[in-house]
mmCIF file of C-alpha atoms in Angstrom:
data_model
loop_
_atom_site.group_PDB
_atom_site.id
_atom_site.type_symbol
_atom_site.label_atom_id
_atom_site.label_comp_id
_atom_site.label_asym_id
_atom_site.label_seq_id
_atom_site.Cartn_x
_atom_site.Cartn_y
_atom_site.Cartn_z
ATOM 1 C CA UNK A 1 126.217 93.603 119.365
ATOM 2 C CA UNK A 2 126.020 91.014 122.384
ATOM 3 C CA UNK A 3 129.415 91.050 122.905
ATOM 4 C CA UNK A 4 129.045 87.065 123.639
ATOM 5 C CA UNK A 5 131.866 84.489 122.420
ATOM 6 C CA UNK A 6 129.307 81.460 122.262
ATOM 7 C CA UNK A 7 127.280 83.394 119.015
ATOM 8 C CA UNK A 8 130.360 84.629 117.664
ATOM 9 C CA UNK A 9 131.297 81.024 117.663
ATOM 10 C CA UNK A 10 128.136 79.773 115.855
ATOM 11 C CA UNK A 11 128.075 82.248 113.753
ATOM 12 C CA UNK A 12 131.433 82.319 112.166
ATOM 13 C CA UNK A 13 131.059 78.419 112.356
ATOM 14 C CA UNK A 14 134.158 78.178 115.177
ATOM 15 C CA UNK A 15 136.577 80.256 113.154
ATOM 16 C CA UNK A 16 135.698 82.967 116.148
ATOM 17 C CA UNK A 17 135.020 82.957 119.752
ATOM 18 C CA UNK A 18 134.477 79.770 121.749
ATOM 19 C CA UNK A 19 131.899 76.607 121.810
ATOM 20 C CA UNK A 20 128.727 76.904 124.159
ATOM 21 C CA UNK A 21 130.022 75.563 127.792
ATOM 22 C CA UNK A 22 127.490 73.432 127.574
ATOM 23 C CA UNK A 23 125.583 70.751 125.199
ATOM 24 C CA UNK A 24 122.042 70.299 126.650
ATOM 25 C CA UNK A 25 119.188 72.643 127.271
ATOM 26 C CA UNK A 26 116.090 73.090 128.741
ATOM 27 C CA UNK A 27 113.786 75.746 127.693
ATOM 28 C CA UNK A 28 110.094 74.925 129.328
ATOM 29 C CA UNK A 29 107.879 77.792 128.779
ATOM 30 C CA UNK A 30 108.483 77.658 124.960
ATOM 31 C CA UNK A 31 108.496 73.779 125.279
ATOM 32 C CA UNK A 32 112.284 73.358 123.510
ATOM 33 C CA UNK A 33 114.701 71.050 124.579
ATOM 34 C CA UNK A 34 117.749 69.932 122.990
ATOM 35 C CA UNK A 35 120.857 67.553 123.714
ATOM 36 C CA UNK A 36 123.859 67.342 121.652
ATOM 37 C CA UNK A 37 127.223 65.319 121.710
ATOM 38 C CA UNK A 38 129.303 68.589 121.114
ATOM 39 C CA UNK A 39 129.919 71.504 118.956
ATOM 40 C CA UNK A 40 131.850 70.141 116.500
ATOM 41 C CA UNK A 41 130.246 69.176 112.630
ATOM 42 C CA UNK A 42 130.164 65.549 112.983
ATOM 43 C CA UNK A 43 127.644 66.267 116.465
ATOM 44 C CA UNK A 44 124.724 64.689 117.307
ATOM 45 C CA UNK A 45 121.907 66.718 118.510
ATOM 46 C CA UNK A 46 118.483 65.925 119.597
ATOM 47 C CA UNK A 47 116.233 68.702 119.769
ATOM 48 C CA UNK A 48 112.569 68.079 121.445
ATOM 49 C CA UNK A 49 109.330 69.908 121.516
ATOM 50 C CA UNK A 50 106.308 69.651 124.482
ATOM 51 C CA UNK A 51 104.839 73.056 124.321
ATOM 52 C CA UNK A 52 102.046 75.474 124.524
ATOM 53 C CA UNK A 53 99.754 76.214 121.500
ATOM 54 C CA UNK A 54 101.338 78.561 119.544
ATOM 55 C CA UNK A 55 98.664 79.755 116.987
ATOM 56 C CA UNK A 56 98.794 79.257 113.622
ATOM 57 C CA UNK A 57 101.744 78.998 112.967
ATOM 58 C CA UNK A 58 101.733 75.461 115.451
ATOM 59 C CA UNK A 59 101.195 72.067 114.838
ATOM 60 C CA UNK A 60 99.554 69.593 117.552
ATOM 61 C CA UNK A 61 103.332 67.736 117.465
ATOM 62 C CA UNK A 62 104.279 67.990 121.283
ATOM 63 C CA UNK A 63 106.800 65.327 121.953
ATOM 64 C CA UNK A 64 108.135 65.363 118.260
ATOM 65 C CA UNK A 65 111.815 65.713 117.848
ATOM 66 C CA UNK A 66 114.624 66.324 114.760
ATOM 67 C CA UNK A 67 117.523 64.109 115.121
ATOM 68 C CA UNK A 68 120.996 65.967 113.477
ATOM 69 C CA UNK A 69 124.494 63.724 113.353
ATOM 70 C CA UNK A 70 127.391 64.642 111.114
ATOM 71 C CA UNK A 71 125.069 67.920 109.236
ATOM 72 C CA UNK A 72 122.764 65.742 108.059
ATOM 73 C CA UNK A 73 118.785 66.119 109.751
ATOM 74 C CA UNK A 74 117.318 62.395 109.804
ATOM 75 C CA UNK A 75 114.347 62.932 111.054
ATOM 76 C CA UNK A 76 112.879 66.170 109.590
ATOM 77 C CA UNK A 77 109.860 68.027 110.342
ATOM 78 C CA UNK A 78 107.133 67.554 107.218
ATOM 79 C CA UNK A 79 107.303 71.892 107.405
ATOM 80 C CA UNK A 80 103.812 73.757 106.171
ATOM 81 C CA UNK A 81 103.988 72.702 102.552
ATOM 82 C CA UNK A 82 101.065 75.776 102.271
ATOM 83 C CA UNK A 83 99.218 78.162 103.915
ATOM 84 C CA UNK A 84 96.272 78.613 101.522
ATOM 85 C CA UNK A 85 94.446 77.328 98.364
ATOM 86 C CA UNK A 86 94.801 73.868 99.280
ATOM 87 C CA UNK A 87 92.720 73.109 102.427
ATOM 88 C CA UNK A 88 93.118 69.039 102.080
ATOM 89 C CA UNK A 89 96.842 69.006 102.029
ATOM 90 C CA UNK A 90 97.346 72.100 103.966
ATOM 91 C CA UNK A 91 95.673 69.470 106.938
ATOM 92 C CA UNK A 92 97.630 66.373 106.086
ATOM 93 C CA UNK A 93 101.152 68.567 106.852
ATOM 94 C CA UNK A 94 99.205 69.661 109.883
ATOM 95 C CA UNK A 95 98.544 65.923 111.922
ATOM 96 C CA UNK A 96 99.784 64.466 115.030
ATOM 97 C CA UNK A 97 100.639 61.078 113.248
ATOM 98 C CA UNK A 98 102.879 62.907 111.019
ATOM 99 C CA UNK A 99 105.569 63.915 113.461
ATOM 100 C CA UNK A 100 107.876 61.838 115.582
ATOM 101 C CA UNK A 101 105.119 61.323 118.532
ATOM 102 C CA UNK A 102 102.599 58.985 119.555
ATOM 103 C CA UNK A 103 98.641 58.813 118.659
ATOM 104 C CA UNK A 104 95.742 57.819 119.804
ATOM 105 C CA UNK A 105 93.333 56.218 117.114
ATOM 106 C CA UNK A 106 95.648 58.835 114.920
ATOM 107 C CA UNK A 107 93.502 61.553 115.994
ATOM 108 C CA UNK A 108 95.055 65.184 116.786
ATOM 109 C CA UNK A 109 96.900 66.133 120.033
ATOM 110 C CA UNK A 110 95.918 68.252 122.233
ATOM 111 C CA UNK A 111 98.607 70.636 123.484
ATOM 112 C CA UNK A 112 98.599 70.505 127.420
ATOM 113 C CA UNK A 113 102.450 70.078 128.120
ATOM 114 C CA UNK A 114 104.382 69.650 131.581
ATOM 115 C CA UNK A 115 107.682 69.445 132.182
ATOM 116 C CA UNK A 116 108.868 66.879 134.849
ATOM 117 C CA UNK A 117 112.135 65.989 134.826
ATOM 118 C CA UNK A 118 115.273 67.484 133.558
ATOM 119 C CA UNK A 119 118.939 66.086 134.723
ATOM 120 C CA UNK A 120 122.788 66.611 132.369
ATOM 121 C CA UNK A 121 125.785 65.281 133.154
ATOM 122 C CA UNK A 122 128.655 64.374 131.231
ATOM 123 C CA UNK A 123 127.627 60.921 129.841
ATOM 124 C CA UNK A 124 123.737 60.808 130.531
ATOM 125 C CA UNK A 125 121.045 63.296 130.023
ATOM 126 C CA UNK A 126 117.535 62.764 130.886
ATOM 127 C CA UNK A 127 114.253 64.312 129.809
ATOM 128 C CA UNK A 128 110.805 63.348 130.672
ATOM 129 C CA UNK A 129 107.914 65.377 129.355
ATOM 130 C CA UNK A 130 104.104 64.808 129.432
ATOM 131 C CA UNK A 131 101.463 66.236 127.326
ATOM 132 C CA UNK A 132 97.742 65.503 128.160
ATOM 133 C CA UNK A 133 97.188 64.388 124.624
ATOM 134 C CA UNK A 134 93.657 62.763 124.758
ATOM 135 C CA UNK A 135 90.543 63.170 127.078
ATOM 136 C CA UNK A 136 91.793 60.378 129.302
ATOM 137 C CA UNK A 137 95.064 59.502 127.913
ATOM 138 C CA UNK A 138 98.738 61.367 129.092
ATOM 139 C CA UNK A 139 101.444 61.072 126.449
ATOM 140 C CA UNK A 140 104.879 60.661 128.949
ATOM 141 C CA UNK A 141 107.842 60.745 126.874
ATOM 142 C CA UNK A 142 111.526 60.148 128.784
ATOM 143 C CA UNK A 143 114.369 60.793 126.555
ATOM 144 C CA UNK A 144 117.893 59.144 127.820
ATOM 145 C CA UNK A 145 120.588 60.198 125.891
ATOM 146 C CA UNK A 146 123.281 57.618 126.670
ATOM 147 C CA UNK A 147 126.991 58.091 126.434
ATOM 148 C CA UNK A 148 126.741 60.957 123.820
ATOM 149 C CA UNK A 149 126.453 58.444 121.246
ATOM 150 C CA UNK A 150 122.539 57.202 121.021
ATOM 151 C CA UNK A 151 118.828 57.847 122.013
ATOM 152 C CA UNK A 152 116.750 55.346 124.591
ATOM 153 C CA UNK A 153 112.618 56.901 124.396
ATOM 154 C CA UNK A 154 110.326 55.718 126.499
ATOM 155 C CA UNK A 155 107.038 56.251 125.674
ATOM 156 C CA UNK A 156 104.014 55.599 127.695
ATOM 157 C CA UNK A 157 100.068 55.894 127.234
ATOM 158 C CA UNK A 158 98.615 56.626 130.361
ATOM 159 C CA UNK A 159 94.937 56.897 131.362
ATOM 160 C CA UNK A 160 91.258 55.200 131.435
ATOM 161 C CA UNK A 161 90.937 55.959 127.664
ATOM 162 C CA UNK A 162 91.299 52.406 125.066
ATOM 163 C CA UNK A 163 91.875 52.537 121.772
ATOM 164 C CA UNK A 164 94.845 51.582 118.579
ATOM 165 C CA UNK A 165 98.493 53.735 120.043
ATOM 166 C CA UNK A 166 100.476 54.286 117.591
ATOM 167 C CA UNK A 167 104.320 55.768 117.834
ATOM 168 C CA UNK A 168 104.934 57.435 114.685
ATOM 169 C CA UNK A 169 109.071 58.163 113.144
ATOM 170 C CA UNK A 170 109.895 59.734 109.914
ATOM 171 C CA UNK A 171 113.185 59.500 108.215
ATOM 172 C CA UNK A 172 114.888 61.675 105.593
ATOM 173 C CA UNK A 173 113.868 61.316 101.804
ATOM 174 C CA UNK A 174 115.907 58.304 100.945
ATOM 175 C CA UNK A 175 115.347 54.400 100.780
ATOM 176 C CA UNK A 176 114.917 52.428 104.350
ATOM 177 C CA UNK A 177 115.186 49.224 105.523
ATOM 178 C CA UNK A 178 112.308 47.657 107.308
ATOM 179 C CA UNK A 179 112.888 44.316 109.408
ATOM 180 C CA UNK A 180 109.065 43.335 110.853
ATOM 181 C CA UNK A 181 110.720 40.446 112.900
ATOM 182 C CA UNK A 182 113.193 42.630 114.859
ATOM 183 C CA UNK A 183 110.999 45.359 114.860
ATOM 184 C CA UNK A 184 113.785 47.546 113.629
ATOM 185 C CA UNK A 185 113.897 50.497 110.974
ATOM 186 C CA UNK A 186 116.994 52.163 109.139
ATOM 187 C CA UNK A 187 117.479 54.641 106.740
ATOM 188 C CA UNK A 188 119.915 53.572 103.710
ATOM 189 C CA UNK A 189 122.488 56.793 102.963
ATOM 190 C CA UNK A 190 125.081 54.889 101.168
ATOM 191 C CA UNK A 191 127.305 57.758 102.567
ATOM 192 C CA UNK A 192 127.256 59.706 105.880
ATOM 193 C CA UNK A 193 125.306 59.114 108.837
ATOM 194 C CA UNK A 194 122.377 57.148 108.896
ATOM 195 C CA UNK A 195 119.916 56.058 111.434
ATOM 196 C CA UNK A 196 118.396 53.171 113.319
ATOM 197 C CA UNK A 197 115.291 52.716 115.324
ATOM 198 C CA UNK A 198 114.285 49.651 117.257
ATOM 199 C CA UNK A 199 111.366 48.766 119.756
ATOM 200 C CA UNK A 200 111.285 46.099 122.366
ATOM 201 C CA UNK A 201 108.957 43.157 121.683
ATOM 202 C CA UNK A 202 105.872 42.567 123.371
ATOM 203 C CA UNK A 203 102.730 40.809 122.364
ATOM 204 C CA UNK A 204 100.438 42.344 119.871
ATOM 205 C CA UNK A 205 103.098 44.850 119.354
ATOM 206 C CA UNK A 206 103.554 45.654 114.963
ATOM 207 C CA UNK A 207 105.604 47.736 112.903
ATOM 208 C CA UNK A 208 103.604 49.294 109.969
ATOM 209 C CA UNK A 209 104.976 51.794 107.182
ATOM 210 C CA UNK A 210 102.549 54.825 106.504
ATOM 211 C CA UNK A 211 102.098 57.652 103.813
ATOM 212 C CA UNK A 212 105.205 60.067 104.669
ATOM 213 C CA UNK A 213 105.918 63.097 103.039
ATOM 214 C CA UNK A 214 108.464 66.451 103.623
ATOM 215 C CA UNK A 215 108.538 69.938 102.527
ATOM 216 C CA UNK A 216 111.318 71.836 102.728
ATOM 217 C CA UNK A 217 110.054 74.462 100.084
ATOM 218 C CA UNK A 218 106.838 76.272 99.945
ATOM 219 C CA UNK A 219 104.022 74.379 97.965
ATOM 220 C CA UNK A 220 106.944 71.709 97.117
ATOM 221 C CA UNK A 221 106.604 68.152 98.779
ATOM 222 C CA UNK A 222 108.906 64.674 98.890
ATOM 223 C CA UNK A 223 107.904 60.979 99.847
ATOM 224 C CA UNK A 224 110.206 60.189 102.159
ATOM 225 C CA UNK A 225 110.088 57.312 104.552
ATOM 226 C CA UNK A 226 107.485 56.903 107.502
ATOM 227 C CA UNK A 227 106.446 53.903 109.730
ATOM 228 C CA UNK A 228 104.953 53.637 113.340
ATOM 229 C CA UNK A 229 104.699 50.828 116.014
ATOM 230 C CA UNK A 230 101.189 49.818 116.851
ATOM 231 C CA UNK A 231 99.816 48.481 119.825
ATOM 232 C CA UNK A 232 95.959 48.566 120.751
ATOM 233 C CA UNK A 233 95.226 49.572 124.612
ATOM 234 C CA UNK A 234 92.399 47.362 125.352
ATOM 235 C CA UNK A 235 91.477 48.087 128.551
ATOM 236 C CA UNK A 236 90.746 51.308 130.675
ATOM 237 C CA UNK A 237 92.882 50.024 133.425
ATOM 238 C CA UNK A 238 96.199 49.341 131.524
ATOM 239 C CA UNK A 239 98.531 51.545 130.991
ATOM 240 C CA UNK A 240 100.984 50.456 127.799
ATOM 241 C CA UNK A 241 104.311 51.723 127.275
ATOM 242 C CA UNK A 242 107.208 51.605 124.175
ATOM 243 C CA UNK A 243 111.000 51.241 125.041
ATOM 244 C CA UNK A 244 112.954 52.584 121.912
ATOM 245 C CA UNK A 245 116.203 52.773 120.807
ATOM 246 C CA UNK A 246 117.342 55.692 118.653
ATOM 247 C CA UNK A 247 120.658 55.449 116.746
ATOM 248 C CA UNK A 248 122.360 57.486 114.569
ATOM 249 C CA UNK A 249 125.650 55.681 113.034
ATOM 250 C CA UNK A 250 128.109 56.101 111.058
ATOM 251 C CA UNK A 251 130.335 52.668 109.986
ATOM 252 C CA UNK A 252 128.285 50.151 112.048
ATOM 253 C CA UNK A 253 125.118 50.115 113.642
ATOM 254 C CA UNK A 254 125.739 49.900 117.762
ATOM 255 C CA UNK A 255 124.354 46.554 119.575
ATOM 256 C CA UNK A 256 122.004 48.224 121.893
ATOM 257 C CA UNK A 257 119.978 46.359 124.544
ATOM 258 C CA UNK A 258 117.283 47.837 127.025
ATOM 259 C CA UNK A 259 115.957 46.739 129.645
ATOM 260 C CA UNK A 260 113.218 48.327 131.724
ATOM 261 C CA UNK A 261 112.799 47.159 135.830
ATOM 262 C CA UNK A 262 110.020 44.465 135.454
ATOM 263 C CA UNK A 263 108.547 46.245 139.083
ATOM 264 C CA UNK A 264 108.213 49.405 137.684
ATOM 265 C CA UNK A 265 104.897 49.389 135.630
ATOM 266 C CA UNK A 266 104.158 51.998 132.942
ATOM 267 C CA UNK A 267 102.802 55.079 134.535
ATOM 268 C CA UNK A 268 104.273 54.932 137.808
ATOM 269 C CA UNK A 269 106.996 58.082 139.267
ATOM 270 C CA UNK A 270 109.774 55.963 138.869
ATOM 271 C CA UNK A 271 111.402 54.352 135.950
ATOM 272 C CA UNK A 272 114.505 52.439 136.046
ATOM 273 C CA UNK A 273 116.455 50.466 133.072
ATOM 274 C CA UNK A 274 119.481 48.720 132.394
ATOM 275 C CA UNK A 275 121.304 49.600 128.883
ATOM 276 C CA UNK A 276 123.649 46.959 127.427
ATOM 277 C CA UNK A 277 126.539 47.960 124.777
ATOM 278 C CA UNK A 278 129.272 45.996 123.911
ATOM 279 C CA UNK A 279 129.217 43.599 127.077
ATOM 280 C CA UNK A 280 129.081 46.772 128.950
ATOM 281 C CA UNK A 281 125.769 47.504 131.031
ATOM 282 C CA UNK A 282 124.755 51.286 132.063
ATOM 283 C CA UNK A 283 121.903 51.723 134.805
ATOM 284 C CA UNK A 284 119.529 54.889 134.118
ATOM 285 C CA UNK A 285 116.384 55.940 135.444
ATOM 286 C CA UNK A 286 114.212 58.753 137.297
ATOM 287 C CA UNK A 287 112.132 59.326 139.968
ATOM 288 C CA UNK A 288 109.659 61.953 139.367
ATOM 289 C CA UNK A 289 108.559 64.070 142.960
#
């Protein structure tokens, strides 16, 4: 019917047609963005939402992602769980905290998205998004996906308002690992791809696990495993900002070290950051116009 190899492709999972030329995309008016390592079944893909509200049928999420490597989604969306007869749980599915984005005081998002910066090439794509969350607080999220291989997220709170921010991840039903002193969370497949999350240190910074759940079924919910990194914005004229690494792996978990430019303060147009792997150091960054 669209007489296009790239569907044909998908849809006959590559036994027809060809692979997409390309592995990132940017779709801003319906706020979707994704970045993948290929088209094969063992890919990673990233896929991103910073959009307008869509109705009912839309949570206050903007800047929450799903994370995909080898078939399997680690970071799910909780889904609806219901549309009616249970108002109370019906709301919990429905909260900011509960997606892969950042809070303030864990209150709902507002949805106020922009779009600033969008750059692919063949080892390093770069998104930066900003959603004016709060009354007083901007939600910038830069996504660096590094090598095709793993996720650097930088976060920042930006604005006069003060309060407890709180960057929120949920993994797949399953058993995790939590390490409080290295700040780092994992999930636990004994088999298959599994993920890793860590934060750079900084004072008053904490790792806390929350209530998570999933549905994948109407009116049927899962625990799985949920946990967010705390740090309280005192003060109307700071600015805070997280530096994450996102991993997914498959034998070993990657050595990853970032680095952020010590000049470059959170909120400013231009971020820069040095990424260590494997004695090997990568320099990334954007300047915003």
């Amino acid at each position: 019917f669209f007489g296009r190899d790239d569907f044909r492709y998908l849809a006959t999972n590559g036994e027809k047609g060809a692979p997409p030329a390309r592995t990132a995309f940017a779709l801003p008016q319906s706020g979707l963005y994704s970045m993948r390592s290929g088209w094969d079944r063992d890919a990673i893909c990233l896929v991103l939402k910073c959009g307008p509200d869509g109705g009912g049928h839309c949570q206050p999420d903007n800047g929450t992602f799903t994370l995909y490597a080898g078939g399997r989604n680690l970071t799910p969306d909780g889904g609806s769980y219901i549309y009616s007869g249970d108002p109370e749980n019906r709301a919990w599915f429905r909260q900011t905290r509960v997606h892969q984005t950042l809070t303030l005081d864990n209150r709902n998002a507002q949805y106020a998205p922009r779009l600033l910066h969008w750059e692919t090439s063949g080892d390093l794509d770069i998104l930066v998004v900003e959603n004016d969350s709060y009354e007083n607080l901007t939600h910038r999220r830069a996504v660096f996906f590094v090598n095709k291989k793993y996720f650097v997220i930088v976060d920042e709170a930006i604005g006069d308002a003060t309060g407890e921010v709180d960057l929120h991840f949920q993994f797949a039903p399953g058993k995790a690992v939590f390490d409080q002193e290295r700040l780092t969370a994992k999930s636990a497949f004994e088999a298959g791809w599994n993920v890793m999350v860590r934060t750079n240190p900084q004072k008053g910074l904490t790792i806390q696990e929350e209530e998570g759940q999933v549905s994948f079924r109407y009116t049927i919910r899962e625990p799985r495993p949920a946990f967010c990194y705390r740090l309280r914005k005192e003060t109307a004229d700071r600015n805070i900002r997280f530096v994450t690494v996102v991993a997914p792996w498959l034998k070993e978990i990657p050595e990853i070290e970032v680095e952020p430019d010590k000049l470059s303060d959170p909120g400013e147009r231009q971020l820069r950051l040095k990424i260590r792997e494997g004695g090997v150091t990568k320099e990334a960054g954007y300047t915003l116009r």
